[in-house]
């Protein structure tokens, strides 16, 4: 069995006064981190950084840095606009 690639990504808490469409217009992807024993956390990730880091590693484990917290996560669901191939939303689950 091959080792999973670990990709480091920086994220920040999602701004509550903006809707997902506004967040995407600023170059970020809205995302949610959830897992057993934790309250779900709404974050936003730089779209360019995410696209570049996942270009060849779709099934990677991510080290998500949100402020001073670190989460090892995998992608549970990735929503895309299939006509433009733009990532609309990501759901991360604790690994």
CSV table of C-alpha atoms in Angstrom, one decimal:
chain,number,residue,atom,x,y,z
A,1,UNK,CA,0.0,0.0,0.0
A,2,UNK,CA,1.4,3.4,-1.0
A,3,UNK,CA,2.1,6.2,1.4
A,4,UNK,CA,-0.4,9.1,1.3
A,5,UNK,CA,1.0,12.4,0.3
A,6,UNK,CA,0.6,15.1,3.0
A,7,UNK,CA,-0.1,18.6,1.6
A,8,UNK,CA,0.1,21.6,3.8
A,9,UNK,CA,-2.6,24.2,3.3
A,10,UNK,CA,-3.3,27.5,5.1
A,11,UNK,CA,-6.9,28.4,5.9
A,12,UNK,CA,-8.6,31.1,7.8
A,13,UNK,CA,-11.9,31.3,9.6
A,14,UNK,CA,-14.7,32.1,7.2
A,15,UNK,CA,-16.0,35.6,7.3
A,16,UNK,CA,-19.6,35.4,8.6
A,17,UNK,CA,-20.8,38.6,6.9
A,18,UNK,CA,-20.2,37.2,3.4
A,19,UNK,CA,-22.0,34.6,1.4
A,20,UNK,CA,-20.1,31.8,-0.5
A,21,UNK,CA,-20.5,33.6,-3.8
A,22,UNK,CA,-18.7,36.7,-2.4
A,23,UNK,CA,-16.0,34.5,-0.9
A,24,UNK,CA,-15.3,32.9,-4.2
A,25,UNK,CA,-15.3,36.3,-6.0
A,26,UNK,CA,-12.4,37.3,-3.7
A,27,UNK,CA,-10.4,34.2,-4.7
A,28,UNK,CA,-11.2,31.8,-1.9
A,29,UNK,CA,-13.1,28.6,-1.6
A,30,UNK,CA,-15.6,28.1,1.3
A,31,UNK,CA,-14.9,24.9,3.2
A,32,UNK,CA,-16.0,23.0,6.3
A,33,UNK,CA,-13.9,20.9,8.6
A,34,UNK,CA,-15.7,18.2,10.7
A,35,UNK,CA,-15.0,15.0,12.5
A,36,UNK,CA,-15.9,12.9,15.4
A,37,UNK,CA,-15.6,14.7,18.7
A,38,UNK,CA,-15.3,18.2,17.3
A,39,UNK,CA,-17.7,20.9,16.4
A,40,UNK,CA,-17.6,21.7,12.6
A,41,UNK,CA,-15.6,24.7,11.6
A,42,UNK,CA,-16.3,26.9,8.6
A,43,UNK,CA,-13.1,28.1,6.9
A,44,UNK,CA,-11.9,29.6,3.6
A,45,UNK,CA,-8.9,28.5,1.5
A,46,UNK,CA,-7.1,30.3,-1.2
A,47,UNK,CA,-8.4,28.9,-4.5
A,48,UNK,CA,-5.1,29.2,-6.4
A,49,UNK,CA,-3.1,27.5,-3.6
A,50,UNK,CA,-5.7,24.6,-3.4
A,51,UNK,CA,-5.7,24.1,-7.2
A,52,UNK,CA,-1.9,24.1,-7.5
A,53,UNK,CA,-1.4,21.7,-4.5
A,54,UNK,CA,-4.1,19.2,-5.7
A,55,UNK,CA,-3.2,19.2,-9.4
A,56,UNK,CA,-1.7,15.7,-9.2
A,57,UNK,CA,-2.8,14.6,-5.7
A,58,UNK,CA,-6.5,14.2,-5.6
A,59,UNK,CA,-6.5,11.5,-2.7
A,60,UNK,CA,-3.9,13.2,-0.5
A,61,UNK,CA,-4.0,13.9,3.2
A,62,UNK,CA,-4.0,17.6,4.0
A,63,UNK,CA,-2.5,19.3,7.0
A,64,UNK,CA,-4.9,22.3,7.3
A,65,UNK,CA,-3.5,25.2,9.4
A,66,UNK,CA,-6.3,27.4,10.7
A,67,UNK,CA,-4.7,30.0,12.9
A,68,UNK,CA,-2.9,28.2,15.6
A,69,UNK,CA,-4.8,24.9,15.1
A,70,UNK,CA,-3.7,22.1,12.8
A,71,UNK,CA,-6.0,19.4,11.4
A,72,UNK,CA,-5.1,16.3,9.4
A,73,UNK,CA,-8.0,16.0,7.0
A,74,UNK,CA,-9.1,14.3,3.8
A,75,UNK,CA,-11.6,15.5,1.2
A,76,UNK,CA,-15.0,14.0,2.0
A,77,UNK,CA,-16.9,15.9,-0.8
A,78,UNK,CA,-15.7,18.4,-3.4
A,79,UNK,CA,-18.4,20.4,-5.2
A,80,UNK,CA,-17.6,21.7,-8.7
A,81,UNK,CA,-19.3,23.7,-11.4
A,82,UNK,CA,-18.7,21.2,-14.2
A,83,UNK,CA,-19.1,23.7,-17.0
A,84,UNK,CA,-16.3,25.9,-15.7
A,85,UNK,CA,-14.5,23.4,-13.5
A,86,UNK,CA,-14.5,25.9,-10.6
A,87,UNK,CA,-14.4,24.4,-7.1
A,88,UNK,CA,-17.5,25.7,-5.3
A,89,UNK,CA,-17.2,24.1,-1.8
A,90,UNK,CA,-15.1,21.5,0.0
A,91,UNK,CA,-16.0,19.3,2.9
A,92,UNK,CA,-12.9,18.1,4.9
A,93,UNK,CA,-13.2,15.1,7.3
A,94,UNK,CA,-10.6,14.4,10.0
A,95,UNK,CA,-8.2,11.7,8.9
